Tab-separated table of C-alpha atoms and ligand atoms in Angstrom:
chain	number	residue	atom	x	y	z
A	604	MET	CA	-7.997	-2.705	-22.640
A	605	THR	CA	-8.603	-5.871	-24.840
A	606	ASP	CA	-8.414	-9.367	-23.185
A	607	THR	CA	-5.977	-10.999	-25.516
A	608	LEU	CA	-4.382	-12.964	-22.943
A	609	GLN	CA	-5.645	-16.325	-22.129
A	610	ILE	CA	-6.936	-16.943	-18.652
A	611	ASP	CA	-8.359	-20.188	-17.364
A	612	ILE	CA	-11.256	-19.451	-15.503
A	613	HIS	CA	-12.981	-21.894	-12.595
A	614	GLN	CA	-16.044	-19.850	-11.181
A	615	ILE	CA	-17.139	-20.289	-7.918
A	616	GLU	CA	-20.671	-22.374	-7.603
A	617	LYS	CA	-22.152	-20.204	-5.171
A	618	SER	CA	-21.145	-16.954	-3.942
A	619	ARG	CA	-20.249	-16.216	-0.599
A	620	ILE	CA	-21.351	-12.234	-0.542
A	621	ASP	CA	-24.423	-12.737	1.469
A	622	SER	CA	-21.991	-13.659	4.478
A	623	VAL	CA	-20.466	-10.129	4.566
A	624	ASP	CA	-21.978	-7.163	6.430
A	625	PHE	CA	-21.138	-4.247	3.764
A	626	ASP	CA	-22.090	-1.916	6.279
A	627	ASN	CA	-19.475	-2.823	8.711
A	628	LEU	CA	-16.434	-3.594	6.648
A	629	VAL	CA	-13.436	-4.502	8.840
A	630	PHE	CA	-10.302	-3.549	6.755
A	631	GLY	CA	-8.677	-7.019	5.708
A	632	ARG	CA	-10.871	-9.666	6.809
A	633	SER	CA	-13.429	-10.285	3.909
A	634	PHE	CA	-12.174	-11.770	0.743
A	635	ALA	CA	-13.996	-11.653	-2.696
A	636	ASP	CA	-15.198	-15.109	-4.104
A	637	HIS	CA	-12.061	-15.647	-6.895
A	638	MET	CA	-8.063	-15.386	-6.785
A	639	LEU	CA	-5.791	-14.914	-9.569
A	640	MET	CA	-3.039	-17.628	-9.470
A	641	VAL	CA	-0.147	-17.467	-12.061
A	642	ASP	CA	3.033	-20.274	-11.991
A	643	PHE	CA	6.424	-19.248	-12.709
A	644	LYS	CA	8.345	-22.518	-13.816
A	645	ASP	CA	10.820	-23.899	-16.271
A	646	GLY	CA	11.881	-20.175	-17.235
A	647	GLU	CA	8.603	-18.612	-17.799
A	648	TRP	CA	5.376	-17.492	-16.483
A	649	GLN	CA	2.261	-20.039	-17.212
A	650	THR	CA	-1.084	-19.625	-18.015
A	651	PRO	CA	-3.012	-17.516	-15.720
A	652	GLN	CA	-5.738	-18.906	-13.856
A	653	ILE	CA	-8.763	-17.826	-11.688
A	654	LEU	CA	-10.054	-19.836	-9.267
A	655	PRO	CA	-12.393	-19.918	-6.133
A	656	TYR	CA	-10.698	-18.065	-3.373
A	657	GLY	CA	-9.391	-20.451	-0.631
A	658	PRO	CA	-6.204	-22.153	0.802
A	659	ILE	CA	-3.449	-23.407	-1.080
A	660	SER	CA	-1.272	-25.916	0.234
A	661	TYR	CA	2.498	-26.390	-0.026
A	662	SER	CA	5.633	-28.061	1.369
A	663	PRO	CA	7.135	-27.085	4.627
A	664	ALA	CA	10.102	-26.642	3.006
A	665	MET	CA	8.675	-24.012	0.484
A	666	MET	CA	11.481	-21.501	0.112
A	667	SER	CA	9.737	-18.559	0.749
A	668	LEU	CA	8.690	-19.636	4.148
A	669	HIS	CA	12.362	-19.782	4.934
A	670	TYR	CA	14.301	-17.418	2.752
A	671	GLY	CA	11.647	-14.403	2.584
A	672	GLN	CA	11.367	-14.284	-1.007
A	673	ALA	CA	7.774	-12.657	-0.644
A	674	ILE	CA	6.696	-9.229	-2.079
A	675	PHE	CA	3.188	-7.532	-2.277
A	676	GLU	CA	1.439	-4.534	-3.500
A	677	GLY	CA	-1.750	-2.722	-2.265
A	678	MET	CA	-4.070	-0.884	-4.832
A	679	LYS	CA	-7.824	-0.123	-4.750
A	680	ALA	CA	-11.042	-0.103	-7.020
A	681	TYR	CA	-14.147	1.623	-6.607
A	682	LYS	CA	-17.483	2.061	-8.828
A	683	ASN	CA	-18.653	5.615	-10.299
A	684	ALA	CA	-21.847	6.432	-10.245
A	685	ALA	CA	-22.499	4.672	-13.569
A	686	GLY	CA	-21.274	1.495	-11.984
A	687	GLU	CA	-18.243	1.188	-13.854
A	688	ILE	CA	-15.101	-0.557	-11.985
A	689	LEU	CA	-12.005	2.048	-11.779
A	690	VAL	CA	-8.998	1.347	-10.315
A	691	PHE	CA	-6.606	4.052	-9.039
A	692	ARG	CA	-2.995	4.218	-10.672
A	693	PRO	CA	-2.670	0.408	-11.195
A	694	GLU	CA	0.386	0.708	-13.599
A	695	GLU	CA	2.193	2.255	-10.697
A	696	ASN	CA	1.566	-0.931	-8.834
A	697	TRP	CA	3.030	-2.908	-11.463
A	698	LYS	CA	6.020	-1.056	-11.928
A	699	ARG	CA	6.637	-1.140	-8.176
A	700	LEU	CA	6.091	-4.862	-7.846
A	701	ASN	CA	8.884	-5.572	-10.248
A	702	LYS	CA	11.449	-3.117	-8.473
A	703	SER	CA	10.755	-5.232	-5.614
A	704	ALA	CA	11.219	-8.198	-7.735
A	705	VAL	CA	14.099	-7.480	-9.075
A	706	ARG	CA	15.748	-6.518	-5.687
A	707	MET	CA	14.581	-10.008	-4.075
A	708	CYS	CA	15.702	-12.106	-6.971
A	709	ILE	CA	12.014	-12.992	-8.174
A	710	PRO	CA	11.132	-12.858	-11.927
A	711	GLU	CA	9.626	-9.799	-13.237
A	712	ILE	CA	5.429	-10.024	-14.034
A	713	PRO	CA	4.829	-8.956	-17.356
A	714	GLU	CA	2.092	-6.314	-17.859
A	715	ASP	CA	-0.404	-7.903	-19.421
A	716	ILE	CA	-0.646	-10.632	-16.597
A	717	PHE	CA	-0.908	-8.212	-14.256
A	718	MET	CA	-3.533	-5.816	-15.880
A	719	GLU	CA	-5.400	-8.309	-17.585
A	720	GLY	CA	-5.532	-10.757	-14.766
A	721	LEU	CA	-6.565	-8.028	-12.663
A	722	SER	CA	-9.336	-6.853	-14.912
A	723	GLN	CA	-10.879	-10.174	-15.190
A	724	LEU	CA	-10.724	-10.746	-11.631
A	725	LEU	CA	-12.429	-7.403	-10.818
A	726	ARG	CA	-15.044	-8.376	-13.540
A	727	LEU	CA	-15.859	-11.331	-12.039
A	728	ASP	CA	-16.104	-9.899	-8.456
A	729	ALA	CA	-17.730	-6.830	-9.313
A	730	GLU	CA	-20.405	-7.275	-7.144
A	731	TRP	CA	-17.872	-7.225	-4.003
A	732	ILE	CA	-16.714	-3.786	-4.712
A	733	PRO	CA	-18.358	-1.661	-1.854
A	734	ALA	CA	-20.504	1.314	-3.017
A	735	LYS	CA	-20.577	3.208	0.416
A	736	GLU	CA	-18.444	6.225	1.109
A	737	GLY	CA	-15.286	5.517	2.551
A	738	CYS	CA	-15.234	2.028	1.427
A	739	SER	CA	-13.357	0.311	-1.355
A	740	MET	CA	-12.079	-2.717	-2.856
A	741	TYR	CA	-8.636	-3.576	-1.658
A	742	ILE	CA	-6.556	-5.741	-4.272
A	743	ARG	CA	-3.347	-7.423	-2.862
A	744	PRO	CA	-1.141	-8.460	-5.783
A	745	PHE	CA	1.833	-10.713	-4.626
A	746	MET	CA	4.649	-12.961	-5.603
A	747	PHE	CA	6.626	-15.471	-3.500
A	748	SER	CA	9.067	-18.549	-3.990
A	749	THR	CA	7.797	-22.299	-4.120
A	750	ASP	CA	10.623	-24.247	-4.410
A	751	GLU	CA	10.846	-27.207	-2.188
A	752	TYR	CA	14.447	-26.795	-0.894
A	753	VAL	CA	16.655	-25.887	2.022
A	754	GLY	CA	19.499	-23.974	0.732
A	755	VAL	CA	19.831	-20.232	0.588
A	756	SER	CA	19.592	-19.386	-3.057
A	757	PRO	CA	16.918	-17.806	-5.279
A	758	SER	CA	13.979	-20.346	-6.083
A	759	LYS	CA	13.333	-21.825	-9.489
A	760	THR	CA	9.570	-21.528	-9.240
A	761	TYR	CA	6.959	-18.510	-7.807
A	762	LYS	CA	3.577	-17.732	-7.985
A	763	PHE	CA	1.887	-14.713	-8.719
A	764	MET	CA	-1.487	-14.359	-7.135
A	765	ILE	CA	-4.004	-11.352	-6.599
A	766	PHE	CA	-7.062	-11.315	-4.352
A	767	ASN	CA	-9.410	-8.788	-3.473
A	768	CYS	CA	-11.138	-7.693	-0.138
A	769	PRO	CA	-13.929	-5.245	0.393
A	770	VAL	CA	-12.627	-2.826	3.086
A	771	GLY	CA	-13.699	0.198	5.196
A	772	SER	CA	-10.990	2.231	6.538
A	773	TYR	CA	-7.687	1.454	7.972
A	774	TYR	CA	-7.452	3.965	10.351
A	775	SER	CA	-10.526	5.059	11.957
A	776	LYS	CA	-9.478	8.314	14.012
A	777	PRO	CA	-6.290	10.712	14.085
A	778	LEU	CA	-3.301	8.858	14.931
A	779	ARG	CA	-0.940	8.939	17.807
A	780	VAL	CA	2.821	8.047	16.633
A	781	ARG	CA	6.069	7.763	18.500
A	782	VAL	CA	9.198	8.521	16.925
A	783	GLU	CA	11.320	5.068	16.995
A	784	THR	CA	15.165	5.748	18.155
A	785	GLN	CA	16.122	2.431	18.889
A	786	TYR	CA	15.062	-0.127	15.989
A	787	ILE	CA	15.206	0.512	12.279
A	788	ARG	CA	13.429	-0.523	9.398
A	789	ALA	CA	15.948	0.135	6.787
A	790	ALA	CA	19.457	0.918	6.207
A	791	HIS	CA	20.950	2.116	2.869
A	792	GLY	CA	21.888	-0.584	0.450
A	793	GLY	CA	18.883	-2.764	2.040
A	794	VAL	CA	15.469	-3.545	0.908
A	795	GLY	CA	13.497	-0.504	2.578
A	796	PHE	CA	12.342	0.881	-0.927
A	797	SER	CA	10.884	-2.764	-1.853
A	798	LYS	CA	7.555	-3.904	-0.644
A	799	ASN	CA	8.967	-6.999	0.827
A	800	ALA	CA	7.038	-8.857	3.445
A	801	GLY	CA	9.785	-9.096	5.530
A	802	ASN	CA	10.001	-5.014	5.971
A	803	TYR	CA	6.680	-5.425	7.759
A	804	GLY	CA	7.620	-8.462	9.817
A	805	GLY	CA	10.467	-6.466	11.189
A	806	SER	CA	8.349	-3.703	12.224
A	807	LEU	CA	6.173	-5.855	14.105
A	808	TYR	CA	7.839	-5.705	17.410
A	809	PRO	CA	8.831	-2.217	17.818
A	810	THR	CA	5.066	-1.320	16.747
A	811	LYS	CA	3.746	-3.472	19.465
A	812	LEU	CA	6.173	-1.766	21.947
A	813	ALA	CA	4.854	1.748	20.682
A	814	MET	CA	0.939	0.352	20.562
A	815	ASP	CA	1.601	-1.007	24.298
A	816	ALA	CA	2.337	2.438	25.542
A	817	GLY	CA	-0.634	3.838	23.711
A	818	TYR	CA	0.318	4.929	20.332
A	819	ASP	CA	-0.908	3.446	17.122
A	820	GLN	CA	1.979	3.539	14.735
A	821	ILE	CA	5.929	4.613	14.990
A	822	ILE	CA	7.744	6.995	12.893
A	823	TRP	CA	11.007	5.487	11.427
A	824	THR	CA	13.980	7.298	11.974
A	825	ASP	CA	17.458	6.722	9.507
A	826	ALA	CA	19.072	3.637	10.940
A	827	ALA	CA	22.412	5.465	10.993
A	828	THR	CA	21.960	8.053	13.280
A	829	HIS	CA	18.097	8.140	14.501
A	830	THR	CA	18.134	12.030	13.575
A	831	PHE	CA	15.714	12.173	10.545
A	832	VAL	CA	12.000	11.060	9.758
A	833	GLU	CA	11.570	8.738	7.382
A	834	GLU	CA	8.364	6.621	6.945
A	835	ALA	CA	5.746	5.071	9.146
A	836	GLY	CA	5.927	1.594	7.660
A	837	THR	CA	2.163	1.654	7.099
A	838	MET	CA	2.385	4.954	5.165
A	839	ASN	CA	4.493	7.720	4.096
A	840	LEU	CA	4.867	10.959	6.048
A	841	LEU	CA	4.015	14.402	5.123
A	842	PHE	CA	3.965	17.657	7.039
A	843	VAL	CA	2.694	21.157	6.431
A	844	ILE	CA	5.578	23.417	7.979
A	845	ASP	CA	5.420	27.197	7.424
A	846	GLY	CA	2.878	26.678	4.619
A	847	ALA	CA	5.293	24.301	2.750
A	848	LEU	CA	4.560	20.773	2.211
A	849	VAL	CA	7.774	18.457	3.699
A	850	THR	CA	8.355	14.870	3.126
A	851	ALA	CA	11.364	12.901	2.915
A	852	PRO	CA	13.094	12.021	-0.229
A	853	THR	CA	12.150	8.374	-1.073
A	854	GLY	CA	15.589	7.028	-1.682
A	855	ASP	CA	16.332	3.488	-1.162
A	856	THR	CA	15.145	3.149	2.690
A	857	ILE	CA	11.727	4.364	2.121
A	858	LEU	CA	8.741	3.184	0.096
A	859	ASP	CA	8.456	5.090	-3.034
A	860	GLY	CA	4.385	5.434	-2.119
A	861	ILE	CA	1.789	6.168	-4.936
A	862	THR	CA	-0.491	8.122	-2.564
A	863	ARG	CA	2.372	9.993	-1.638
A	864	LYS	CA	3.447	10.449	-5.282
A	865	SER	CA	-0.213	11.660	-6.016
A	866	VAL	CA	-0.052	13.969	-3.125
A	867	LEU	CA	3.312	15.795	-4.083
A	868	GLN	CA	1.844	16.140	-7.967
A	869	VAL	CA	-1.718	17.583	-6.520
A	870	ALA	CA	0.188	19.976	-4.400
A	871	LYS	CA	2.753	20.977	-7.234
A	872	GLU	CA	-0.345	21.746	-9.407
A	873	TRP	CA	-1.839	23.885	-6.507
A	874	ARG	CA	1.629	25.912	-6.424
A	875	MET	CA	2.075	24.855	-3.143
A	876	LYS	CA	5.749	24.961	-1.838
A	877	ILE	CA	7.146	21.528	-1.824
A	878	GLU	CA	10.288	20.574	0.075
A	879	GLU	CA	11.089	16.888	-0.502
A	880	ARG	CA	14.136	16.747	2.112
A	881	GLN	CA	15.649	15.552	5.333
A	882	LEU	CA	13.940	16.657	8.176
A	883	SER	CA	15.240	16.209	11.476
A	884	VAL	CA	12.882	15.142	14.479
A	885	GLN	CA	14.434	18.129	16.474
A	886	GLU	CA	13.352	20.425	13.541
A	887	LEU	CA	9.809	18.906	13.998
A	888	VAL	CA	9.175	18.939	17.440
A	889	GLU	CA	10.722	22.668	17.664
A	890	GLY	CA	8.411	23.577	14.804
A	891	ILE	CA	5.318	21.939	16.582
A	892	LYS	CA	6.236	23.765	19.679
A	893	ALA	CA	6.526	27.471	17.787
A	894	GLY	CA	3.213	26.802	15.689
A	895	LYS	CA	4.771	25.922	12.544
A	896	VAL	CA	3.753	22.635	11.620
A	897	THR	CA	0.212	23.140	11.076
A	898	GLU	CA	-0.665	19.354	9.633
A	899	ALA	CA	1.205	15.978	9.997
A	900	PHE	CA	-0.259	13.103	7.972
A	901	GLY	CA	0.573	9.688	6.574
A	902	ALA	CA	-0.374	8.877	2.916
A	903	GLY	CA	-0.717	5.369	1.979
A	904	THR	CA	-3.200	3.089	-0.178
A	905	ALA	CA	-4.681	1.377	2.880
A	906	ALA	CA	-4.538	4.262	5.065
A	907	VAL	CA	-5.224	6.852	2.397
A	908	ILE	CA	-4.727	10.193	4.230
A	909	ALA	CA	-4.319	9.434	7.940
A	910	PRO	CA	-4.038	12.703	9.985
A	911	ILE	CA	-1.670	12.677	12.599
A	912	ALA	CA	-2.846	14.132	16.147
A	913	THR	CA	0.198	13.510	18.347
A	914	ILE	CA	3.725	12.589	17.896
A	915	GLY	CA	5.639	11.143	20.798
A	916	PHE	CA	9.453	11.542	21.170
A	917	GLU	CA	11.679	11.002	23.961
A	918	GLY	CA	8.497	10.506	26.200
A	919	VAL	CA	7.173	13.942	25.724
A	920	ASP	CA	3.800	14.102	23.447
A	921	TYR	CA	3.509	16.890	21.012
A	922	GLN	CA	0.202	17.993	19.683
A	923	LEU	CA	-0.538	18.803	16.586
A	924	PRO	CA	-3.505	21.725	16.306
A	925	GLU	CA	-6.773	20.794	15.227
A	926	ARG	CA	-7.149	20.400	11.375
A	927	ALA	CA	-8.663	23.489	9.875
A	928	GLU	CA	-11.689	23.292	7.312
A	929	ASP	CA	-9.491	24.099	4.540
A	930	ALA	CA	-6.353	22.115	5.508
A	931	PHE	CA	-4.193	20.936	2.984
A	932	SER	CA	-4.771	17.260	3.872
A	933	LYS	CA	-8.396	17.426	3.885
A	934	ARG	CA	-8.454	19.162	0.407
A	935	VAL	CA	-6.197	16.713	-1.164
A	936	PHE	CA	-7.952	13.974	0.231
A	937	GLU	CA	-11.039	15.017	-1.599
A	938	GLU	CA	-9.223	15.786	-4.821
A	939	ILE	CA	-7.801	12.308	-4.857
A	940	ASN	CA	-11.078	10.613	-3.693
A	941	ASP	CA	-13.269	12.460	-6.253
A	942	THR	CA	-10.786	11.483	-9.025
A	943	ARG	CA	-10.577	7.756	-7.957
A	944	LEU	CA	-14.310	7.719	-7.717
A	945	GLY	CA	-14.857	9.427	-10.780
A	946	LYS	CA	-16.860	12.238	-9.254
A	947	LYS	CA	-14.097	14.447	-11.161
A	948	ALA	CA	-12.851	14.435	-14.596
A	949	ASP	CA	-9.793	12.507	-14.246
A	950	THR	CA	-7.232	14.839	-15.978
A	951	ARG	CA	-4.050	13.072	-14.737
A	952	GLY	CA	-4.648	9.895	-16.331
A	953	TRP	CA	-4.571	8.037	-12.913
A	954	VAL	CA	-7.763	5.830	-13.332
A	955	MET	CA	-8.176	2.646	-15.247
A	956	LYS	CA	-11.643	1.769	-16.169
A	957	ILE	CA	-12.701	-1.568	-16.387
B	1177	COI	C1	-1.039	-0.541	1.623
B	1177	COI	O1	-1.291	0.611	1.977
B	1177	COI	O2	-1.420	-0.898	0.570
B	1177	COI	C2	-0.206	-1.352	2.524
B	1177	COI	O3	0.388	-2.421	2.000
B	1177	COI	C3	0.180	-1.420	3.803
B	1177	COI	C4	-0.413	-2.082	4.920
B	1177	COI	C5	-0.954	-1.304	5.768
B	1177	COI	C6	-1.688	-2.638	4.479
C-alpha cells in the first residue's frame, strides 16, 4: 500500500516500551506509544494525526457519553519470521465499522484514512508487536460523537481513533458458559449486528450474575423466546454436532464475526458439512447428553478460538467431551494462526503486509 494520504505525525520523545513485561502480557492493559486521531467536522474528515498515546479531554456534555453514539472494532497484527508486520483481514473490520456507523448515524470512515492511518501507526509502534507465541498486537479502532450538546440527535462532530495494545490471550482456559434465559442482548430491528459500545454495556450485569455463579460467560438466546442460541457477546458460537459445523446465522441480532467467517471458510474448503441455522438450547443439551455434540467453541478476534468445557442451563451443568487431538477447533485454529503469522502461504488473501 502506498502512503498517499497526508498524516501529521507527532512522535513521542521517549518510548514507554521498557515499562512493559512482554513475558506476562495481560489482555488490554498495555498501550503502545502512539495513537491515530481524526476529527470529523464541517461535514468532512480532517487531516489525520498520529500523537503520543494519552488522555484526551472533553466537555461533560459530550454527546457520546449521553446518547451512546460510540462504535468500535478489534483486529490483530503479528510479525512474521522476517520481522514484517502482518494484519489479519483489516478490510473486513473497515467494512464492519462502517456498517455500525450507518446504524448509529455516525459518518463512515474512508478506506484510505482507515488503512493508511493503521499502517503508519503500526510502523511507528512496530517494536511493540509481541513476537512470543500466543501474543499479538490488538488494534482498537473506534468512533464516537463529540458535540457539546444536551439533546437527542446525531452529533455534527466525531472522532475516529486507533490505539494498539500488545496482548496475551483473552481467555486462558476452556470456558464455563451459562445459557441466559432472562436478559437479552439484541432484538430484531435493534443494534445487535453493530459493534456498538452499548451492546457491551448491556451485557455486563447479566454476565456479572453468571460470573457470580461460577461461569465465565453467557450464551445469549433469542430475545422473543429464549429458545435459540445466538452468540456470547465477546465471541460467536460454533458447535460440532454429528460431524457437522453448526452456528447461528448472523442476521441483525448477531455480530458478523470475522473469525467466525474465517472458520466457516476453512471448514468449507475442508468439505466439512456446515449448517448455518437456528440451534435450540434443547437440541444442544439433548445432543450433549447423547454424545452428538463433540465440540463447542467461541470464535472472535480477542478470543480467537475459545473451547467451551461446560454449558449451564436451568441449573444443570452439561460437560463437553475432552477435545480430541484432531478436533476441528484445534485444526482450524492452527490453520488461521499459521496464516496470520505468515507460517503458511496466504492463499485466501487474508493478510495485509505493511
Ligand atoms: C474483539 O474480539 O475484538 C472484541 O471486540 C470483543 C472484546 C471481548 C474485546
